[in-house]
Amino acid sequence: MSGQANIKKDIRFRVYITFTCIFLLGCAVIIKAALIQVKEGPRLRSMAREMHTRFDVLEAERGNIVSEDGTLLSSSIPEFDVHLDLSVIDSTLFEQKIDTLSLCLASLFVSSGKTAEQFKDELVNAYDNKNKYYLLARKLKYYEYEALRGFPIFNKGKARGGFLAEPREKRKLPYDKLARRTIGVFRDSNITGLEAKYNRDLKGENGRRVVQKSTGSVWVPIDGSEVDPVNGRDVVTTLDMDVQNVAYHALLSKLQEYECAYGTCIVMEVATGKIRTLVNLGRQADGSYDEDFNYATIPTEPGSTFKLATLISLLTDKKINVEQTVNITGGHAQFGNRTMSDSHPDARLGEMPIWKAYAISSNVGMAKLADNYYRSNPKKYVDHLRALHLDQPTGIDLLGERRSFITDPSSKLWSGTTLPWMATGYGVMITPLHTCMLYNAVANYGKMMRPYLVSSIREYGRNVKTFEPKVITTIGDSSVIAQLRKCTRAVVTDGTGKGIESPYYTMAGKTGTAQVADKGIRYTDGVYQGSYVGYMPFENPKYTICVVIRTKAHSAAYYGGTIAAPVFRMVADKIFSQNMGSWSAPLDSMARTSSGVVMAKAATAASYDVLFGALGKRMPIAMDYKNRMVQVVMDSSKHADVQQKHVYRGVMPDVTGMTLKDAVYMLESYGANVKVTGKGKVLTQSVATGTRLIKGQNILLQLG
């Protein structure tokens, strides 16, 4: 008995052990299932749903960037990548239609160079391999996509024709390089300019919808699941592309002529601060120029254009009036252990009115005035510069504006010679936009305006946000402004800007030339910055134009009056000829002057022969001279005669006022490449009269 009892006991023990193990295993399974349900359940359920349903993003349409007159500056156009799921196409359909399809593809994609037979071979090979994602074409335009989806087989759609189209938007700039840096580019990895600044308004909000997997692996939208996208708003800019075009080519011509490093041109509307033109061109490795950086927002030592800020300080503090005199001592003066010199020292020059010293851009004159009146309290002078907001960002609606710099009297950088050099534009770094703002304030009778590039945000043709002109500060009383205007006008009538005076409208401004020492460049490297900033017309200013150009090392030309002022004149001429300022002066190059006499311009003898014939008169010059340049002149007895005009090969003639035919004939005979904008007679030329011409040189003629 005892043996049997032991056996039973042993069996029961084993049963208990087995049951316990099974029980524990069951508990473990239950616990694991519970853990999976709680912790991983949502993810697994989501994965299961995604195998049969998913969310598709409905992308919002990005808004456009336009000018105030409605000109399109940046827009999105659709592009399509097309793939084929050849596994869903019926074999009978494929065999019947492949030949026709191949012919259609060859006619649509002529640029590919493939024949219909080649297309057929590739498609047959892909079909035999049951390719589910065969790439047919990339970056198709919309009209190409529409044509393609109507071809045989493809017109059966996705489920039976295997046609898989993946749309995407491409940002397009209709004006290509014009204002590209300002308008900006839009790429996944890089957004610049207004595209970046106003990205939130432009991009809109994406929508979404639920799609369910159907037979044939086709995803079908579920009714009622769609959340529609909210398309982006349009950004309305202040840019004028006609003036932008002229400024671009005018600046480009000077940069190319002297192989300059970079340049910028700004056109600001005086009364509002609207930026009508913003050109930024930098030299590339291959010698070409591109809108690669916003040079208008880079602080540099401005040079002589900064003398206006010094004048404002002196006049505001009632230290001087511009009729008082200053002794420029022949263009040389000693300050501490350094000697300051004018760009063109002349031992004969001594006492002269302050306005005259400003007009001829005397460094010595302005430095002496600042040193005399602020030497004991330089902080007062620097405080004036800060009151002009020259130490703060301009606030223009572009990202990446760099902060300006003004040496403080309390810093270790200050020395006994800092003040006189600062008075002439050294020891201070401001952007070209600051310079433009400062002169615009003089043109605007003291009101300094914030520069801005966007006038409104528009949604479905209606303005939802409007940006108004903003006055930053007032730079002086009426007496100060009157004296500043006298000085800036004298630059054009009696000073360094005489070469750009126009007979048809008035202007004022200032030239500037500064040696450059920044970013590894030393003063001894011979790099200069030439500037011209001014406003027009003088009596009732409408626009302020600022041109800043940085030269290459040891350039043959670097003065602001030589490289920057001609760009100002060409842009100003364009503004005038377009009547943008709403004044009623005559616009034609042959317009009557105040004397009531029509100005006769040089032309080919053949052209004058036609004119005389129309007047019923005989051409008073031998036929041998038909291809020579001639001009009508008047002798003392008021008798008109035609004389040969002396022009010199290899030297730029004055072609303003000529017809395009005559100007092109003359310049191309010299081997120049002539580029033209506008219509009518020649209004301005990009290369100054008397400049040496190089064969193959580009010359821009602005017609008006």
XYZ file of C-alpha atoms in Angstrom, residues 137-679:
543
model
C 8.904 61.104 -67.851
C 9.953 63.750 -65.326
C 9.007 67.410 -64.905
C 6.303 67.474 -67.541
C 4.553 70.756 -68.174
C 0.803 70.815 -67.723
C -0.015 70.727 -71.437
C 2.343 67.736 -71.866
C 0.668 65.951 -68.970
C -2.790 66.612 -70.437
C -1.707 65.272 -73.824
C -0.081 62.203 -72.266
C -3.108 61.136 -70.225
C -5.189 61.121 -73.413
C -2.919 58.656 -75.236
C -4.064 55.039 -75.925
C -3.859 52.726 -72.867
C -3.144 55.733 -70.578
C -6.676 57.029 -71.167
C -7.938 54.013 -69.223
C -6.677 55.671 -66.039
C -4.797 54.249 -63.103
C -6.695 50.987 -62.537
C -6.640 49.693 -66.126
C -4.104 51.899 -67.913
C -1.464 51.971 -65.158
C -1.099 55.758 -65.496
C 0.474 57.158 -62.288
C 1.036 60.917 -62.208
C 2.786 62.672 -59.308
C 2.113 66.437 -59.431
C 4.391 68.982 -57.810
C 4.621 72.753 -57.941
C 7.599 74.632 -59.333
C 8.162 78.272 -58.465
C 8.690 80.381 -61.576
C 10.093 83.925 -61.913
C 8.724 85.389 -65.181
C 11.440 88.085 -65.183
C 14.219 85.551 -64.536
C 17.185 87.439 -63.036
C 15.432 90.779 -62.561
C 15.030 91.406 -58.804
C 15.571 87.694 -58.164
C 17.405 88.313 -54.906
C 14.637 90.627 -53.701
C 11.676 88.517 -54.829
C 13.518 85.418 -53.655
C 13.634 81.752 -54.554
C 11.514 78.982 -53.076
C 13.085 75.566 -52.724
C 12.717 72.903 -50.056
C 16.232 73.569 -48.801
C 16.431 77.282 -49.457
C 13.943 80.149 -49.260
C 15.150 83.733 -49.708
C 13.878 87.272 -50.238
C 10.182 88.100 -50.019
C 9.411 84.389 -50.445
C 11.031 83.819 -47.034
C 9.801 86.960 -45.293
C 6.170 86.374 -46.248
C 6.270 82.571 -46.374
C 3.482 82.218 -43.821
C 1.077 84.237 -45.985
C 2.205 82.695 -49.264
C 2.140 79.015 -48.318
C -1.471 78.756 -47.087
C -2.661 75.662 -45.174
C -2.691 72.121 -46.548
C -5.881 70.078 -46.481
C -6.294 66.305 -46.209
C -8.627 63.448 -47.092
C -9.062 59.777 -46.198
C -8.577 57.277 -49.009
C -9.399 53.566 -48.926
C -7.681 50.736 -50.733
C -9.834 49.186 -53.381
C -9.366 46.338 -55.852
C -6.325 46.591 -58.062
C -4.427 48.470 -55.332
C -6.277 51.659 -56.256
C -6.812 54.218 -53.481
C -10.293 55.730 -53.582
C -11.299 58.874 -51.602
C -13.948 58.360 -48.934
C -16.840 60.753 -49.410
C -17.122 63.428 -46.760
C -13.587 62.945 -45.449
C -11.999 65.876 -47.265
C -10.703 68.965 -45.477
C -10.092 71.466 -48.255
C -6.745 73.287 -48.397
C -6.601 77.053 -47.832
C -4.619 78.528 -50.684
C -1.846 81.020 -49.992
C -2.373 84.762 -50.236
C -0.809 87.018 -52.839
C 1.947 89.460 -51.861
C 1.778 92.845 -53.632
C 5.206 94.466 -53.906
C 6.212 98.057 -54.574
C 8.681 97.090 -57.329
C 8.450 98.663 -60.798
C 9.901 96.161 -63.265
C 10.373 98.684 -66.082
C 12.734 100.758 -63.940
C 14.206 97.556 -62.471
C 15.112 96.490 -65.997
C 16.897 99.757 -66.805
C 18.685 99.823 -63.453
C 19.806 96.214 -63.923
C 21.346 96.844 -67.344
C 22.791 100.242 -66.418
C 24.491 98.793 -63.339
C 25.584 95.680 -65.226
C 27.224 97.760 -67.960
C 29.436 99.599 -65.451
C 30.291 96.456 -63.510
C 31.355 94.735 -66.729
C 33.238 97.741 -68.034
C 35.506 97.953 -64.990
C 35.273 94.295 -63.813
C 33.873 95.419 -60.462
C 33.259 93.057 -57.548
C 29.618 93.959 -56.997
C 27.083 96.743 -57.115
C 23.631 97.725 -55.915
C 21.056 100.243 -57.092
C 18.067 101.393 -55.012
C 15.164 103.560 -56.153
C 12.985 104.881 -53.316
C 9.771 106.864 -53.638
C 10.386 110.064 -51.709
C 6.997 110.650 -50.095
C 6.316 107.055 -49.022
C 9.592 105.145 -48.689
C 8.400 102.510 -51.177
C 11.294 100.702 -52.840
C 10.576 100.843 -56.570
C 13.818 99.178 -57.657
C 16.401 97.042 -55.877
C 19.243 95.609 -57.990
C 22.041 93.487 -56.499
C 24.728 92.116 -58.823
C 27.875 90.221 -57.809
C 30.726 88.984 -59.975
C 30.870 85.193 -60.363
C 33.900 82.944 -60.815
C 33.445 82.901 -64.601
C 33.317 86.710 -64.815
C 29.545 86.933 -65.252
C 27.224 88.804 -62.871
C 24.253 87.455 -60.981
C 21.753 88.460 -58.290
C 23.632 86.445 -55.700
C 23.394 88.531 -52.530
C 21.527 91.497 -51.094
C 24.365 94.023 -51.130
C 21.955 96.847 -50.247
C 21.801 95.494 -46.674
C 25.564 95.002 -46.122
C 27.194 97.697 -43.941
C 30.376 99.281 -45.324
C 32.326 102.488 -44.748
C 30.331 104.874 -46.974
C 32.928 107.553 -47.690
C 31.901 111.034 -48.803
C 28.161 110.419 -49.022
C 28.297 110.333 -45.198
C 29.279 114.016 -45.132
C 25.570 114.803 -45.240
C 25.184 113.323 -41.738
C 28.012 115.570 -40.527
C 26.313 118.612 -42.066
C 23.026 117.673 -40.394
C 24.751 117.541 -36.992
C 26.474 120.894 -37.451
C 23.374 122.642 -38.774
C 21.048 121.153 -36.142
C 23.355 122.386 -33.370
C 23.500 125.825 -35.074
C 27.281 125.601 -35.230
C 27.414 126.810 -38.835
C 25.434 127.987 -41.804
C 26.521 126.916 -45.247
C 27.315 130.449 -46.397
C 30.148 130.645 -43.852
C 33.618 129.792 -45.078
C 36.082 127.060 -44.263
C 39.763 126.998 -45.205
C 40.612 123.735 -46.942
C 44.324 124.684 -47.025
C 45.010 123.340 -50.486
C 43.383 119.989 -49.747
C 45.745 118.883 -46.947
C 45.432 119.105 -43.155
C 47.132 117.546 -40.141
C 45.061 115.847 -37.428
C 47.185 114.386 -34.648
C 49.838 112.204 -36.254
C 47.903 111.722 -39.513
C 47.541 113.843 -42.619
C 44.195 114.055 -44.364
C 44.058 114.847 -48.086
C 41.308 115.595 -50.560
C 40.876 113.370 -53.590
C 41.997 116.257 -55.807
C 44.159 118.591 -53.687
C 44.869 122.011 -55.174
C 47.333 124.382 -53.528
C 45.385 127.352 -54.899
C 42.284 126.503 -52.855
C 41.814 128.100 -49.450
C 38.795 129.874 -47.951
C 35.487 128.925 -49.573
C 31.809 128.679 -48.603
C 30.881 125.497 -46.806
C 28.370 124.618 -49.539
C 31.189 124.832 -52.074
C 33.464 122.608 -49.963
C 30.629 120.075 -49.811
C 30.016 120.335 -53.554
C 33.647 119.574 -54.440
C 33.671 116.872 -51.725
C 36.521 118.316 -49.670
C 37.510 115.859 -46.932
C 39.605 118.520 -45.231
C 36.752 121.016 -45.094
C 34.277 118.638 -43.468
C 36.874 117.142 -41.112
C 37.940 120.599 -39.912
C 34.355 121.595 -39.154
C 33.651 118.429 -37.160
C 36.965 118.631 -35.322
C 36.537 122.326 -34.457
C 33.039 122.011 -33.029
C 32.964 118.494 -31.546
C 36.541 117.783 -30.463
C 35.743 118.546 -26.821
C 32.474 116.590 -26.895
C 32.520 113.914 -29.617
C 29.626 112.103 -27.928
C 27.311 114.885 -29.024
C 28.245 114.265 -32.662
C 27.785 110.503 -32.307
C 24.420 111.059 -30.599
C 23.289 112.928 -33.708
C 24.216 109.916 -35.843
C 22.168 107.680 -33.581
C 19.241 110.109 -33.714
C 19.336 109.622 -37.476
C 18.852 105.856 -36.826
C 22.143 105.063 -38.545
C 23.045 102.571 -35.806
C 19.804 100.586 -36.211
C 18.413 98.317 -38.940
C 16.382 100.157 -41.550
C 13.459 97.815 -40.952
C 13.038 96.838 -44.593
C 10.880 93.739 -45.020
C 13.701 91.374 -45.964
C 15.415 88.817 -43.750
C 19.122 89.006 -43.005
C 19.719 92.757 -42.749
C 23.046 93.236 -40.973
C 23.556 95.671 -38.144
C 25.430 98.890 -38.813
C 28.341 100.114 -36.689
C 29.308 103.523 -35.297
C 32.488 103.924 -33.245
C 31.637 105.076 -29.725
C 33.857 107.692 -28.007
C 34.019 105.492 -24.897
C 35.398 102.472 -26.758
C 39.059 101.479 -27.076
C 38.811 102.054 -30.838
C 38.417 105.811 -30.339
C 41.494 107.961 -30.844
C 42.372 111.579 -31.508
C 41.907 111.106 -35.240
C 38.645 109.132 -35.169
C 36.338 112.176 -35.258
C 37.746 113.921 -38.372
C 37.855 110.654 -40.293
C 34.353 109.720 -39.164
C 33.115 113.076 -40.445
C 34.192 111.990 -43.946
C 32.670 108.501 -43.808
C 35.325 106.328 -42.113
C 35.069 104.594 -38.721
C 31.363 104.076 -39.350
C 29.659 101.264 -41.284
C 26.160 101.691 -42.683
C 24.244 99.989 -45.479
C 23.408 101.552 -48.851
C 19.792 101.492 -47.652
C 20.761 103.776 -44.741
C 22.414 106.169 -47.188
C 19.340 106.130 -49.405
C 17.067 106.804 -46.398
C 19.206 109.737 -45.290
C 19.156 111.539 -48.648
C 15.504 110.671 -49.126
C 14.804 112.529 -45.875
C 16.378 115.676 -47.358
C 14.297 115.234 -50.513
C 11.198 114.724 -48.313
C 11.800 118.017 -46.475
C 13.031 116.396 -43.290
C 10.810 113.319 -42.932
C 12.827 110.102 -42.847
C 10.690 107.239 -44.193
C 11.022 103.537 -43.414
C 11.873 101.680 -46.630
C 9.475 98.894 -47.519
C 8.869 96.442 -50.365
C 5.332 95.159 -49.821
C 2.263 97.372 -50.003
C -0.410 94.775 -49.234
C -1.370 91.129 -48.736
C -4.221 90.103 -51.017
C -6.662 87.194 -50.831
C -8.947 86.419 -53.778
C -8.372 89.909 -55.169
C -9.157 91.705 -51.906
C -6.600 93.363 -49.626
C -6.600 91.713 -46.199
C -3.552 93.570 -44.908
C -2.166 96.938 -46.014
C 1.214 98.453 -45.183
C 1.255 102.227 -44.827
C 4.203 104.644 -45.097
C 5.912 105.212 -41.764
C 7.918 108.258 -40.665
C 10.937 107.150 -38.592
C 12.130 110.586 -37.517
C 12.528 114.187 -38.641
C 16.104 115.193 -39.400
C 15.898 118.971 -38.995
C 13.826 122.139 -39.149
C 13.022 124.056 -42.345
C 16.213 126.142 -42.110
C 18.377 123.011 -41.859
C 16.601 121.336 -44.776
C 16.900 124.417 -46.997
C 20.677 124.526 -46.434
C 21.053 120.785 -47.011
C 19.126 121.088 -50.278
C 21.377 123.951 -51.356
C 24.463 121.831 -50.730
C 23.164 118.737 -52.523
C 22.043 120.828 -55.504
C 25.484 122.483 -55.687
C 27.093 119.048 -56.151
C 25.398 118.816 -59.558
C 25.710 122.461 -60.597
C 29.188 123.260 -59.252
C 30.775 120.097 -57.918
C 31.693 116.485 -58.479
C 28.331 115.590 -60.059
C 28.364 118.145 -62.877
C 28.836 115.442 -65.490
C 25.322 114.034 -65.070
C 23.248 117.226 -65.094
C 20.276 116.930 -67.461
C 18.864 119.740 -69.635
C 15.331 118.380 -69.138
C 14.958 118.009 -65.378
C 16.836 118.978 -62.231
C 18.537 116.773 -59.675
C 20.631 116.931 -56.522
C 22.859 114.481 -54.686
C 26.358 113.540 -53.639
C 29.231 111.482 -54.963
C 31.238 109.263 -52.673
C 34.534 107.397 -52.923
C 35.883 105.274 -50.089
C 38.876 103.014 -49.717
C 37.780 99.576 -48.544
C 39.116 97.642 -45.565
C 36.884 94.711 -44.607
C 36.636 90.909 -44.951
C 40.372 90.451 -45.319
C 40.819 93.480 -47.588
C 43.283 96.155 -46.482
C 43.362 99.819 -47.484
C 46.633 99.129 -49.284
C 44.922 96.575 -51.557
C 43.508 99.356 -53.682
C 39.841 98.341 -53.491
C 37.358 101.238 -53.565
C 33.668 101.834 -53.188
C 32.193 104.400 -55.550
C 28.781 105.837 -54.758
C 26.246 108.308 -55.996
C 23.017 109.082 -54.182
C 20.575 111.771 -55.166
C 16.994 112.779 -55.805
C 15.002 114.215 -58.685
C 13.454 116.511 -59.740
C 15.043 118.983 -57.347
C 12.071 121.368 -57.034
C 9.524 118.690 -56.116
C 11.408 115.436 -55.485
C 9.678 112.201 -56.466
C 12.444 109.583 -56.309
C 15.725 109.027 -54.512
C 18.292 106.831 -56.260
C 21.322 105.286 -54.561
C 24.081 103.489 -56.490
C 26.995 101.788 -54.720
C 29.719 99.883 -56.604
C 32.744 98.052 -55.212
C 35.729 97.894 -57.558
C 38.307 95.234 -58.158
C 41.793 95.758 -56.713
C 43.711 98.619 -58.345
C 40.914 99.444 -60.774
C 41.587 102.120 -63.378
C 38.323 103.860 -62.413
C 36.925 104.077 -58.907
C 35.511 107.558 -58.255
C 31.799 107.658 -57.528
C 31.338 110.314 -60.197
C 32.864 107.979 -62.793
C 31.364 104.562 -62.045
C 28.176 105.223 -60.026
C 26.862 108.602 -61.223
C 26.246 107.445 -64.842
C 24.047 104.631 -63.510
C 22.054 107.196 -61.522
C 21.590 109.311 -64.648
C 20.373 106.387 -66.782
C 17.833 105.329 -64.160
C 16.701 108.915 -63.603
C 16.263 109.361 -67.365
C 14.063 106.276 -67.468
C 11.900 107.551 -64.632
C 11.598 110.917 -66.365
C 10.865 109.459 -69.794
C 8.133 107.235 -68.318
C 6.599 110.289 -66.667
C 6.625 108.381 -63.386
C 6.891 111.631 -61.476
C 3.774 113.060 -63.177
C 5.458 116.222 -64.350
C 4.755 117.684 -67.795
C 8.176 118.517 -69.205
C 8.961 117.512 -72.825
C 10.238 113.968 -73.089
C 11.816 113.771 -76.546
C 15.564 114.085 -76.984
C 14.866 116.713 -79.685
C 12.645 118.686 -77.295
C 12.660 122.443 -77.414
C 14.918 124.143 -74.908
C 14.105 127.349 -73.075
C 15.553 129.373 -75.964
C 12.897 128.034 -78.316
C 15.489 126.448 -80.609
C 15.288 122.828 -81.730
C 18.521 121.010 -80.919
C 20.043 119.246 -83.952
C 21.855 116.008 -83.244
C 24.490 114.158 -85.205
C 23.304 111.526 -87.679
C 24.499 109.831 -90.838
C 24.517 111.983 -93.940
C 22.058 109.520 -95.482
C 19.542 110.282 -92.734
C 19.911 114.025 -93.203
C 19.532 113.519 -96.949
C 16.089 112.010 -96.301
C 15.199 114.952 -94.044
C 16.260 117.568 -96.565
C 14.369 115.708 -99.293
C 11.191 115.827 -97.215
C 11.672 119.583 -96.841
C 12.132 119.960 -100.584
C 15.751 120.999 -100.209
C 18.982 119.677 -101.531
C 21.553 118.036 -99.287
C 24.521 120.461 -99.153
C 27.171 117.748 -98.946
C 28.917 115.494 -101.437
C 27.562 111.993 -102.016
C 30.926 110.579 -100.946
C 29.978 111.440 -97.389
C 26.675 109.563 -97.252
C 28.115 107.132 -94.703
C 29.784 109.827 -92.610
C 28.392 111.384 -89.431
C 27.205 114.961 -89.969
C 25.404 117.667 -88.004
C 23.420 120.771 -88.865
C 25.118 123.948 -87.616
C 24.114 127.607 -87.762
C 26.503 130.389 -88.744
C 26.402 133.978 -87.499
C 23.955 135.040 -90.242
C 21.465 132.334 -89.148
C 22.235 130.230 -92.217
C 21.992 126.479 -91.651
C 24.700 124.264 -93.016
C 25.616 120.578 -92.770
C 29.139 119.834 -91.626
C 30.961 116.602 -91.109
C 31.108 115.703 -87.422
C 34.515 114.609 -86.244
C 34.438 111.283 -84.460
C 37.435 109.246 -83.476
C 37.686 105.500 -83.897
C 38.190 103.748 -80.591
C 36.632 106.615 -78.609
C 32.984 106.616 -77.443
C 31.006 109.270 -79.360
C 27.943 111.116 -78.095
C 25.023 109.233 -79.656
C 22.243 110.722 -77.493
C 19.442 112.079 -79.625
C 20.327 109.888 -82.618
C 17.968 107.412 -84.173
C 18.659 103.817 -83.261
C 19.731 103.018 -86.824
C 22.402 105.739 -86.868
C 23.685 104.993 -83.374
C 23.973 101.258 -84.028
C 25.653 101.882 -87.389
C 28.340 104.045 -85.798
C 28.990 101.894 -82.720
C 29.022 98.562 -84.529
C 31.460 99.999 -87.062
C 33.779 100.419 -84.050
C 33.330 96.739 -83.147
C 31.057 97.370 -80.148
C 28.155 95.112 -79.152
C 25.042 97.275 -78.886
C 22.141 96.370 -76.599
C 18.922 98.371 -76.630
C 15.971 98.936 -74.305
C 12.945 101.111 -74.980
C 11.677 102.776 -78.150
